[in-house]
mmCIF file of N, CA, C and O in Angstrom:
data_model
loop_
_atom_site.group_PDB
_atom_site.id
_atom_site.type_symbol
_atom_site.label_atom_id
_atom_site.label_comp_id
_atom_site.label_asym_id
_atom_site.label_seq_id
_atom_site.Cartn_x
_atom_site.Cartn_y
_atom_site.Cartn_z
ATOM 1 N N UNK A 1 -29.317 44.454 26.091
ATOM 2 C CA UNK A 1 -27.995 44.441 25.488
ATOM 3 C C UNK A 1 -27.074 43.355 26.071
ATOM 4 O O UNK A 1 -26.368 42.765 25.295
ATOM 5 N N UNK A 2 -27.227 43.165 27.372
ATOM 6 C CA UNK A 2 -26.355 42.143 27.993
ATOM 7 C C UNK A 2 -26.689 40.767 27.431
ATOM 8 O O UNK A 2 -25.779 39.923 27.312
ATOM 9 N N UNK A 3 -27.897 40.483 27.105
ATOM 10 C CA UNK A 3 -28.283 39.192 26.559
ATOM 11 C C UNK A 3 -27.677 38.959 25.212
ATOM 12 O O UNK A 3 -27.240 37.867 24.890
ATOM 13 N N UNK A 4 -27.609 40.051 24.422
ATOM 14 C CA UNK A 4 -27.006 39.902 23.054
ATOM 15 C C UNK A 4 -25.497 39.632 23.222
ATOM 16 O O UNK A 4 -24.904 38.808 22.528
ATOM 17 N N UNK A 5 -24.844 40.369 24.113
ATOM 18 C CA UNK A 5 -23.417 40.162 24.304
ATOM 19 C C UNK A 5 -23.123 38.766 24.848
ATOM 20 O O UNK A 5 -22.168 38.103 24.486
ATOM 21 N N UNK A 6 -24.006 38.274 25.744
ATOM 22 C CA UNK A 6 -23.847 36.946 26.318
ATOM 23 C C UNK A 6 -23.986 35.918 25.178
ATOM 24 O O UNK A 6 -23.259 34.933 25.115
ATOM 25 N N UNK A 7 -24.996 36.126 24.325
ATOM 26 C CA UNK A 7 -25.212 35.211 23.193
ATOM 27 C C UNK A 7 -23.999 35.219 22.269
ATOM 28 O O UNK A 7 -23.541 34.183 21.808
ATOM 29 N N UNK A 8 -23.431 36.393 21.984
ATOM 30 C CA UNK A 8 -22.263 36.509 21.124
ATOM 31 C C UNK A 8 -21.079 35.807 21.740
ATOM 32 O O UNK A 8 -20.312 35.066 21.054
ATOM 33 N N UNK A 9 -20.922 35.948 23.042
ATOM 34 C CA UNK A 9 -19.819 35.275 23.774
ATOM 35 C C UNK A 9 -19.972 33.748 23.692
ATOM 36 O O UNK A 9 -18.969 33.015 23.513
ATOM 37 N N UNK A 10 -21.153 33.266 23.827
ATOM 38 C CA UNK A 10 -21.396 31.786 23.715
ATOM 39 C C UNK A 10 -21.072 31.298 22.338
ATOM 40 O O UNK A 10 -20.433 30.256 22.137
ATOM 41 N N UNK A 11 -21.503 32.043 21.351
ATOM 42 C CA UNK A 11 -21.225 31.665 19.945
ATOM 43 C C UNK A 11 -19.705 31.707 19.711
ATOM 44 O O UNK A 11 -19.165 30.776 19.091
ATOM 45 N N UNK A 12 -19.066 32.735 20.206
ATOM 46 C CA UNK A 12 -17.612 32.848 20.018
ATOM 47 C C UNK A 12 -16.901 31.716 20.739
ATOM 48 O O UNK A 12 -15.979 31.102 20.139
ATOM 49 N N UNK A 13 -17.296 31.315 21.944
ATOM 50 C CA UNK A 13 -16.691 30.212 22.615
ATOM 51 C C UNK A 13 -16.923 28.879 21.898
ATOM 52 O O UNK A 13 -16.019 28.033 21.826
ATOM 53 N N UNK A 14 -18.073 28.673 21.347
ATOM 54 C CA UNK A 14 -18.377 27.515 20.600
ATOM 55 C C UNK A 14 -17.520 27.457 19.370
ATOM 56 O O UNK A 14 -16.997 26.343 18.970
ATOM 57 N N UNK A 15 -17.324 28.574 18.696
ATOM 58 C CA UNK A 15 -16.453 28.628 17.477
ATOM 59 C C UNK A 15 -15.031 28.281 17.859
ATOM 60 O O UNK A 15 -14.343 27.523 17.167
ATOM 61 N N UNK A 16 -14.545 28.802 19.007
ATOM 62 C CA UNK A 16 -13.223 28.430 19.481
ATOM 63 C C UNK A 16 -13.062 26.985 19.738
ATOM 64 O O UNK A 16 -12.057 26.347 19.372
ATOM 65 N N UNK A 17 -14.037 26.396 20.356
ATOM 66 C CA UNK A 17 -14.017 24.977 20.650
ATOM 67 C C UNK A 17 -13.993 24.120 19.332
ATOM 68 O O UNK A 17 -13.263 23.161 19.238
ATOM 69 N N UNK A 18 -14.806 24.564 18.400
ATOM 70 C CA UNK A 18 -14.857 23.895 17.103
ATOM 71 C C UNK A 18 -13.537 24.011 16.360
ATOM 72 O O UNK A 18 -13.067 23.040 15.775
ATOM 73 N N UNK A 19 -12.910 25.149 16.475
ATOM 74 C CA UNK A 19 -11.602 25.333 15.818
ATOM 75 C C UNK A 19 -10.546 24.415 16.477
ATOM 76 O O UNK A 19 -9.723 23.787 15.771
ATOM 77 N N UNK A 20 -10.554 24.334 17.813
ATOM 78 C CA UNK A 20 -9.641 23.439 18.500
ATOM 79 C C UNK A 20 -9.858 21.985 18.050
ATOM 80 O O UNK A 20 -8.946 21.228 17.789
ATOM 81 N N UNK A 21 -11.083 21.558 18.028
ATOM 82 C CA UNK A 21 -11.413 20.221 17.590
ATOM 83 C C UNK A 21 -10.991 19.997 16.128
ATOM 84 O O UNK A 21 -10.487 18.917 15.778
ATOM 85 N N UNK A 22 -11.142 20.993 15.302
ATOM 86 C CA UNK A 22 -10.795 20.912 13.914
ATOM 87 C C UNK A 22 -9.283 20.619 13.804
ATOM 88 O O UNK A 22 -8.871 19.783 13.019
ATOM 89 N N UNK A 23 -8.489 21.387 14.559
ATOM 90 C CA UNK A 23 -7.038 21.258 14.481
ATOM 91 C C UNK A 23 -6.612 19.891 15.028
ATOM 92 O O UNK A 23 -5.724 19.226 14.482
ATOM 93 N N UNK A 24 -7.241 19.433 16.090
ATOM 94 C CA UNK A 24 -6.938 18.096 16.623
ATOM 95 C C UNK A 24 -7.261 17.014 15.652
ATOM 96 O O UNK A 24 -6.489 16.112 15.384
ATOM 97 N N UNK A 25 -8.405 17.171 14.999
ATOM 98 C CA UNK A 25 -8.789 16.159 13.970
ATOM 99 C C UNK A 25 -7.901 16.223 12.731
ATOM 100 O O UNK A 25 -7.608 15.182 12.127
ATOM 101 N N UNK A 26 -7.435 17.402 12.414
ATOM 102 C CA UNK A 26 -6.483 17.554 11.282
ATOM 103 C C UNK A 26 -5.196 16.765 11.578
ATOM 104 O O UNK A 26 -4.663 16.051 10.742
ATOM 105 N N UNK A 27 -4.690 16.942 12.813
ATOM 106 C CA UNK A 27 -3.461 16.275 13.222
ATOM 107 C C UNK A 27 -3.660 14.746 13.214
ATOM 108 O O UNK A 27 -2.823 13.992 12.750
ATOM 109 N N UNK A 28 -4.789 14.332 13.752
ATOM 110 C CA UNK A 28 -5.089 12.895 13.815
ATOM 111 C C UNK A 28 -5.250 12.322 12.380
ATOM 112 O O UNK A 28 -4.745 11.266 12.104
ATOM 113 N N UNK A 29 -5.864 13.081 11.522
ATOM 114 C CA UNK A 29 -6.044 12.695 10.127
ATOM 115 C C UNK A 29 -4.695 12.515 9.437
ATOM 116 O O UNK A 29 -4.432 11.519 8.711
ATOM 117 N N UNK A 30 -3.762 13.448 9.707
ATOM 118 C CA UNK A 30 -2.439 13.348 9.105
ATOM 119 C C UNK A 30 -1.707 12.111 9.602
ATOM 120 O O UNK A 30 -1.040 11.407 8.810
ATOM 121 N N UNK A 31 -1.782 11.851 10.931
ATOM 122 C CA UNK A 31 -1.145 10.666 11.487
ATOM 123 C C UNK A 31 -1.723 9.404 10.862
ATOM 124 O O UNK A 31 -1.004 8.480 10.517
ATOM 125 N N UNK A 32 -3.030 9.359 10.710
ATOM 126 C CA UNK A 32 -3.682 8.176 10.118
ATOM 127 C C UNK A 32 -3.290 8.006 8.673
ATOM 128 O O UNK A 32 -3.097 6.897 8.202
ATOM 129 N N UNK A 33 -3.198 9.123 7.969
ATOM 130 C CA UNK A 33 -2.805 9.070 6.527
ATOM 131 C C UNK A 33 -1.398 8.463 6.414
ATOM 132 O O UNK A 33 -1.104 7.601 5.566
ATOM 133 N N UNK A 34 -0.481 8.949 7.284
ATOM 134 C CA UNK A 34 0.895 8.424 7.274
ATOM 135 C C UNK A 34 0.901 6.949 7.632
ATOM 136 O O UNK A 34 1.664 6.167 7.048
ATOM 137 N N UNK A 35 0.063 6.596 8.603
ATOM 138 C CA UNK A 35 -0.003 5.156 8.973
ATOM 139 C C UNK A 35 -0.518 4.287 7.849
ATOM 140 O O UNK A 35 0.007 3.183 7.594
ATOM 141 N N UNK A 36 -1.488 4.781 7.109
ATOM 142 C CA UNK A 36 -2.032 4.042 5.955
ATOM 143 C C UNK A 36 -0.937 3.900 4.919
ATOM 144 O O UNK A 36 -0.778 2.823 4.328
ATOM 145 N N UNK A 37 -0.235 4.969 4.605
ATOM 146 C CA UNK A 37 0.861 4.876 3.636
ATOM 147 C C UNK A 37 1.888 3.870 4.034
ATOM 148 O O UNK A 37 2.373 3.096 3.217
ATOM 149 N N UNK A 38 2.276 3.870 5.332
ATOM 150 C CA UNK A 38 3.217 2.932 5.845
ATOM 151 C C UNK A 38 2.743 1.509 5.672
ATOM 152 O O UNK A 38 3.482 0.615 5.226
ATOM 153 N N UNK A 39 1.507 1.268 6.076
ATOM 154 C CA UNK A 39 0.923 -0.067 5.941
ATOM 155 C C UNK A 39 0.820 -0.509 4.475
ATOM 156 O O UNK A 39 1.023 -1.687 4.184
ATOM 157 N N UNK A 40 0.536 0.416 3.587
ATOM 158 C CA UNK A 40 0.441 0.049 2.218
ATOM 159 C C UNK A 40 1.787 -0.346 1.687
ATOM 160 O O UNK A 40 1.899 -1.317 0.897
ATOM 161 N N UNK A 41 2.820 0.401 2.083
ATOM 162 C CA UNK A 41 4.191 0.070 1.623
ATOM 163 C C UNK A 41 4.612 -1.265 2.189
ATOM 164 O O UNK A 41 5.181 -2.116 1.480
ATOM 165 N N UNK A 42 4.277 -1.523 3.439
ATOM 166 C CA UNK A 42 4.601 -2.827 4.041
ATOM 167 C C UNK A 42 3.860 -3.954 3.372
ATOM 168 O O UNK A 42 4.454 -5.003 3.096
ATOM 169 N N UNK A 43 2.623 -3.719 3.029
ATOM 170 C CA UNK A 43 1.828 -4.740 2.336
ATOM 171 C C UNK A 43 2.428 -5.049 1.010
ATOM 172 O O UNK A 43 2.525 -6.184 0.556
ATOM 173 N N UNK A 44 2.857 -4.000 0.254
ATOM 174 C CA UNK A 44 3.471 -4.185 -1.027
ATOM 175 C C UNK A 44 4.749 -5.009 -0.902
ATOM 176 O O UNK A 44 5.008 -5.923 -1.706
ATOM 177 N N UNK A 45 5.557 -4.666 0.074
ATOM 178 C CA UNK A 45 6.816 -5.418 0.293
ATOM 179 C C UNK A 45 6.530 -6.868 0.625
ATOM 180 O O UNK A 45 7.197 -7.790 0.147
ATOM 181 N N UNK A 46 5.542 -7.067 1.486
ATOM 182 C CA UNK A 46 5.160 -8.424 1.867
ATOM 183 C C UNK A 46 4.655 -9.258 0.679
ATOM 184 O O UNK A 46 5.031 -10.430 0.503
ATOM 185 N N UNK A 47 3.872 -8.588 -0.188
ATOM 186 C CA UNK A 47 3.355 -9.273 -1.374
ATOM 187 C C UNK A 47 4.517 -9.666 -2.315
ATOM 188 O O UNK A 47 4.547 -10.767 -2.821
ATOM 189 N N UNK A 48 5.499 -8.780 -2.442
ATOM 190 C CA UNK A 48 6.653 -9.059 -3.311
ATOM 191 C C UNK A 48 7.456 -10.228 -2.706
ATOM 192 O O UNK A 48 7.922 -11.095 -3.451
ATOM 193 N N UNK A 49 7.624 -10.210 -1.380
ATOM 194 C CA UNK A 49 8.368 -11.250 -0.706
ATOM 195 C C UNK A 49 7.684 -12.605 -0.878
ATOM 196 O O UNK A 49 8.342 -13.641 -1.146
ATOM 197 N N UNK A 50 6.358 -12.608 -0.758
ATOM 198 C CA UNK A 50 5.596 -13.846 -0.941
ATOM 199 C C UNK A 50 5.801 -14.377 -2.368
ATOM 200 O O UNK A 50 5.989 -15.545 -2.576
ATOM 201 N N UNK A 51 5.735 -13.467 -3.332
ATOM 202 C CA UNK A 51 5.907 -13.846 -4.730
ATOM 203 C C UNK A 51 7.288 -14.503 -4.913
ATOM 204 O O UNK A 51 7.447 -15.506 -5.574
ATOM 205 N N UNK A 52 8.314 -13.857 -4.379
ATOM 206 C CA UNK A 52 9.687 -14.368 -4.486
ATOM 207 C C UNK A 52 9.777 -15.758 -3.838
ATOM 208 O O UNK A 52 10.444 -16.641 -4.411
ATOM 209 N N UNK A 53 9.209 -15.900 -2.663
ATOM 210 C CA UNK A 53 9.260 -17.212 -1.967
ATOM 211 C C UNK A 53 8.535 -18.261 -2.748
ATOM 212 O O UNK A 53 8.984 -19.425 -2.792
ATOM 213 N N UNK A 54 7.399 -17.876 -3.340
ATOM 214 C CA UNK A 54 6.672 -18.892 -4.165
ATOM 215 C C UNK A 54 7.484 -19.309 -5.340
ATOM 216 O O UNK A 54 7.498 -20.478 -5.746
ATOM 217 N N UNK A 55 8.233 -18.408 -5.941
ATOM 218 C CA UNK A 55 9.117 -18.733 -7.087
ATOM 219 C C UNK A 55 10.215 -19.662 -6.603
ATOM 220 O O UNK A 55 10.577 -20.630 -7.273
ATOM 221 N N UNK A 56 10.786 -19.404 -5.424
ATOM 222 C CA UNK A 56 11.836 -20.219 -4.906
ATOM 223 C C UNK A 56 11.332 -21.612 -4.621
ATOM 224 O O UNK A 56 12.028 -22.640 -4.893
ATOM 225 N N UNK A 57 10.166 -21.755 -4.067
ATOM 226 C CA UNK A 57 9.568 -23.052 -3.779
ATOM 227 C C UNK A 57 9.375 -23.794 -5.096
ATOM 228 O O UNK A 57 9.673 -24.989 -5.187
ATOM 229 N N UNK A 58 8.899 -23.098 -6.101
ATOM 230 C CA UNK A 58 8.654 -23.755 -7.418
ATOM 231 C C UNK A 58 9.990 -24.221 -8.013
ATOM 232 O O UNK A 58 10.061 -25.365 -8.513
ATOM 233 N N UNK A 59 11.022 -23.423 -7.896
ATOM 234 C CA UNK A 59 12.343 -23.793 -8.406
ATOM 235 C C UNK A 59 12.889 -25.021 -7.629
ATOM 236 O O UNK A 59 13.431 -25.990 -8.220
ATOM 237 N N UNK A 60 12.735 -24.992 -6.323
ATOM 238 C CA UNK A 60 13.209 -26.099 -5.508
ATOM 239 C C UNK A 60 12.486 -27.391 -5.797
ATOM 240 O O UNK A 60 13.091 -28.473 -5.862
ATOM 241 N N UNK A 61 11.164 -27.290 -5.993
ATOM 242 C CA UNK A 61 10.409 -28.509 -6.338
ATOM 243 C C UNK A 61 10.852 -29.027 -7.719
ATOM 244 O O UNK A 61 10.969 -30.228 -7.882
ATOM 245 N N UNK A 62 11.093 -28.117 -8.617
ATOM 246 C CA UNK A 62 11.564 -28.555 -9.969
ATOM 247 C C UNK A 62 12.919 -29.230 -9.860
ATOM 248 O O UNK A 62 13.140 -30.274 -10.499
ATOM 249 N N UNK A 63 13.791 -28.636 -9.095
ATOM 250 C CA UNK A 63 15.163 -29.228 -8.938
ATOM 251 C C UNK A 63 15.113 -30.576 -8.252
ATOM 252 O O UNK A 63 15.901 -31.452 -8.551
ATOM 253 N N UNK A 64 14.171 -30.749 -7.375
ATOM 254 C CA UNK A 64 14.077 -32.004 -6.598
ATOM 255 C C UNK A 64 13.225 -33.040 -7.338
ATOM 256 O O UNK A 64 13.147 -34.182 -6.951
ATOM 257 N N UNK A 65 12.572 -32.612 -8.415
ATOM 258 C CA UNK A 65 11.786 -33.561 -9.203
ATOM 259 C C UNK A 65 10.467 -33.924 -8.543
ATOM 260 O O UNK A 65 9.877 -34.935 -8.780
ATOM 261 N N UNK A 66 9.986 -33.066 -7.665
ATOM 262 C CA UNK A 66 8.735 -33.370 -6.925
ATOM 263 C C UNK A 66 7.592 -32.492 -7.425
ATOM 264 O O UNK A 66 6.575 -32.376 -6.753
ATOM 265 N N UNK A 67 7.689 -31.971 -8.592
ATOM 266 C CA UNK A 67 6.651 -31.120 -9.137
ATOM 267 C C UNK A 67 5.548 -31.921 -9.789
ATOM 268 O O UNK A 67 5.798 -32.833 -10.561
ATOM 269 N N UNK A 68 4.316 -31.568 -9.464
ATOM 270 C CA UNK A 68 3.177 -32.195 -10.085
ATOM 271 C C UNK A 68 2.941 -31.606 -11.454
ATOM 272 O O UNK A 68 3.401 -30.508 -11.782
ATOM 273 N N UNK A 69 2.113 -32.254 -12.266
ATOM 274 C CA UNK A 69 1.917 -31.827 -13.662
ATOM 275 C C UNK A 69 1.339 -30.424 -13.764
ATOM 276 O O UNK A 69 1.852 -29.654 -14.548
ATOM 277 N N UNK A 70 0.331 -29.996 -13.036
ATOM 278 C CA UNK A 70 -0.115 -28.608 -13.162
ATOM 279 C C UNK A 70 0.933 -27.581 -12.751
ATOM 280 O O UNK A 70 1.098 -26.551 -13.400
ATOM 281 N N UNK A 71 1.725 -27.936 -11.735
ATOM 282 C CA UNK A 71 2.802 -27.054 -11.335
ATOM 283 C C UNK A 71 3.881 -26.972 -12.383
ATOM 284 O O UNK A 71 4.470 -25.902 -12.622
ATOM 285 N N UNK A 72 4.131 -28.078 -13.058
ATOM 286 C CA UNK A 72 5.160 -28.063 -14.119
ATOM 287 C C UNK A 72 4.730 -27.162 -15.259
ATOM 288 O O UNK A 72 5.529 -26.404 -15.785
ATOM 289 N N UNK A 73 3.423 -27.182 -15.612
ATOM 290 C CA UNK A 73 2.972 -26.347 -16.683
ATOM 291 C C UNK A 73 3.089 -24.857 -16.305
ATOM 292 O O UNK A 73 3.488 -24.033 -17.152
ATOM 293 N N UNK A 74 2.745 -24.534 -15.105
ATOM 294 C CA UNK A 74 2.854 -23.121 -14.639
ATOM 295 C C UNK A 74 4.317 -22.711 -14.671
ATOM 296 O O UNK A 74 4.663 -21.631 -15.105
ATOM 297 N N UNK A 75 5.145 -23.602 -14.191
ATOM 298 C CA UNK A 75 6.593 -23.337 -14.100
ATOM 299 C C UNK A 75 7.156 -23.104 -15.551
ATOM 300 O O UNK A 75 7.928 -22.188 -15.755
ATOM 301 N N UNK A 76 6.740 -23.933 -16.463
ATOM 302 C CA UNK A 76 7.214 -23.814 -17.863
ATOM 303 C C UNK A 76 6.728 -22.514 -18.423
ATOM 304 O O UNK A 76 7.461 -21.883 -19.214
ATOM 305 N N UNK A 77 5.459 -22.110 -18.158
ATOM 306 C CA UNK A 77 5.007 -20.833 -18.641
ATOM 307 C C UNK A 77 5.790 -19.697 -18.113
ATOM 308 O O UNK A 77 6.160 -18.739 -18.855
ATOM 309 N N UNK A 78 6.209 -19.757 -16.841
ATOM 310 C CA UNK A 78 7.000 -18.711 -16.251
ATOM 311 C C UNK A 78 8.367 -18.643 -16.909
ATOM 312 O O UNK A 78 8.855 -17.565 -17.251
ATOM 313 N N UNK A 79 8.955 -19.833 -17.109
ATOM 314 C CA UNK A 79 10.276 -19.888 -17.756
ATOM 315 C C UNK A 79 10.156 -19.309 -19.182
ATOM 316 O O UNK A 79 11.062 -18.510 -19.615
ATOM 317 N N UNK A 80 9.150 -19.723 -19.910
ATOM 318 C CA UNK A 80 8.985 -19.194 -21.268
ATOM 319 C C UNK A 80 8.781 -17.655 -21.271
ATOM 320 O O UNK A 80 9.298 -16.990 -22.175
ATOM 321 N N UNK A 81 8.078 -17.174 -20.293
ATOM 322 C CA UNK A 81 7.882 -15.725 -20.202
ATOM 323 C C UNK A 81 9.214 -15.023 -19.959
ATOM 324 O O UNK A 81 9.496 -14.015 -20.521
ATOM 325 N N UNK A 82 10.005 -15.577 -19.046
ATOM 326 C CA UNK A 82 11.321 -15.010 -18.751
ATOM 327 C C UNK A 82 12.230 -15.046 -20.009
ATOM 328 O O UNK A 82 12.897 -14.059 -20.293
ATOM 329 N N UNK A 83 12.128 -16.122 -20.735
ATOM 330 C CA UNK A 83 12.931 -16.230 -22.007
ATOM 331 C C UNK A 83 12.516 -15.155 -22.986
ATOM 332 O O UNK A 83 13.363 -14.499 -23.630
ATOM 333 N N UNK A 84 11.207 -14.912 -23.131
ATOM 334 C CA UNK A 84 10.739 -13.891 -24.023
ATOM 335 C C UNK A 84 11.200 -12.519 -23.581
ATOM 336 O O UNK A 84 11.604 -11.701 -24.452
ATOM 337 N N UNK A 85 11.167 -12.257 -22.330
ATOM 338 C CA UNK A 85 11.642 -10.962 -21.808
ATOM 339 C C UNK A 85 13.117 -10.801 -22.068
ATOM 340 O O UNK A 85 13.571 -9.725 -22.471
ATOM 341 N N UNK A 86 13.911 -11.904 -21.850
ATOM 342 C CA UNK A 86 15.324 -11.830 -22.113
ATOM 343 C C UNK A 86 15.578 -11.559 -23.601
ATOM 344 O O UNK A 86 16.463 -10.769 -23.956
ATOM 345 N N UNK A 87 14.860 -12.263 -24.480
ATOM 346 C CA UNK A 87 14.985 -12.063 -25.908
ATOM 347 C C UNK A 87 14.682 -10.618 -26.303
ATOM 348 O O UNK A 87 15.384 -10.029 -27.135
ATOM 349 N N UNK A 88 13.647 -10.046 -25.672
ATOM 350 C CA UNK A 88 13.371 -8.625 -25.970
ATOM 351 C C UNK A 88 14.505 -7.696 -25.545
ATOM 352 O O UNK A 88 14.859 -6.807 -26.276
ATOM 353 N N UNK A 89 15.028 -7.991 -24.383
ATOM 354 C CA UNK A 89 16.171 -7.175 -23.917
ATOM 355 C C UNK A 89 17.354 -7.296 -24.835
ATOM 356 O O UNK A 89 18.010 -6.295 -25.137
ATOM 357 N N UNK A 90 17.652 -8.499 -25.271
ATOM 358 C CA UNK A 90 18.781 -8.707 -26.173
ATOM 359 C C UNK A 90 18.526 -7.979 -27.471
ATOM 360 O O UNK A 90 19.405 -7.365 -28.031
ATOM 361 N N UNK A 91 17.262 -8.051 -27.960
ATOM 362 C CA UNK A 91 16.895 -7.343 -29.213
ATOM 363 C C UNK A 91 17.064 -5.819 -29.039
ATOM 364 O O UNK A 91 17.581 -5.155 -29.947
ATOM 365 N N UNK A 92 16.705 -5.321 -27.896
ATOM 366 C CA UNK A 92 16.852 -3.850 -27.685
ATOM 367 C C UNK A 92 18.323 -3.491 -27.557
ATOM 368 O O UNK A 92 18.699 -2.410 -28.035
ATOM 369 N N UNK A 93 19.150 -4.346 -26.999
ATOM 370 C CA UNK A 93 20.570 -4.037 -26.815
ATOM 371 C C UNK A 93 21.292 -4.152 -28.169
ATOM 372 O O UNK A 93 22.289 -3.421 -28.401
ATOM 373 N N UNK A 94 20.824 -4.997 -29.092
ATOM 374 C CA UNK A 94 21.540 -5.162 -30.351
ATOM 375 C C UNK A 94 21.157 -4.110 -31.382
ATOM 376 O O UNK A 94 21.735 -4.075 -32.401
ATOM 377 N N UNK A 95 20.161 -3.281 -31.075
ATOM 378 C CA UNK A 95 19.757 -2.256 -31.995
ATOM 379 C C UNK A 95 20.734 -1.143 -32.081
ATOM 380 O O UNK A 95 21.462 -0.762 -31.258
#
């Protein structure tokens, strides 16, 4: 009988250890999830900032007259796209 009780106690202790590890891993997982979300938000902000800076560089090159032909075409496409969006907004406001 003592061997069975001893075996049950060992199993119980192992279960307790596993539960402790489970809770530790849950907390670590939550911290890592929050860290990933923060890094994703930072990455998104950085990407938007890069896009804005690239637009500013393009505008400055255009204003300085230092734009090469391929850059001019890209810039013109962007301007045309902005004009189309503005026209759509005006159309929606006039309805």
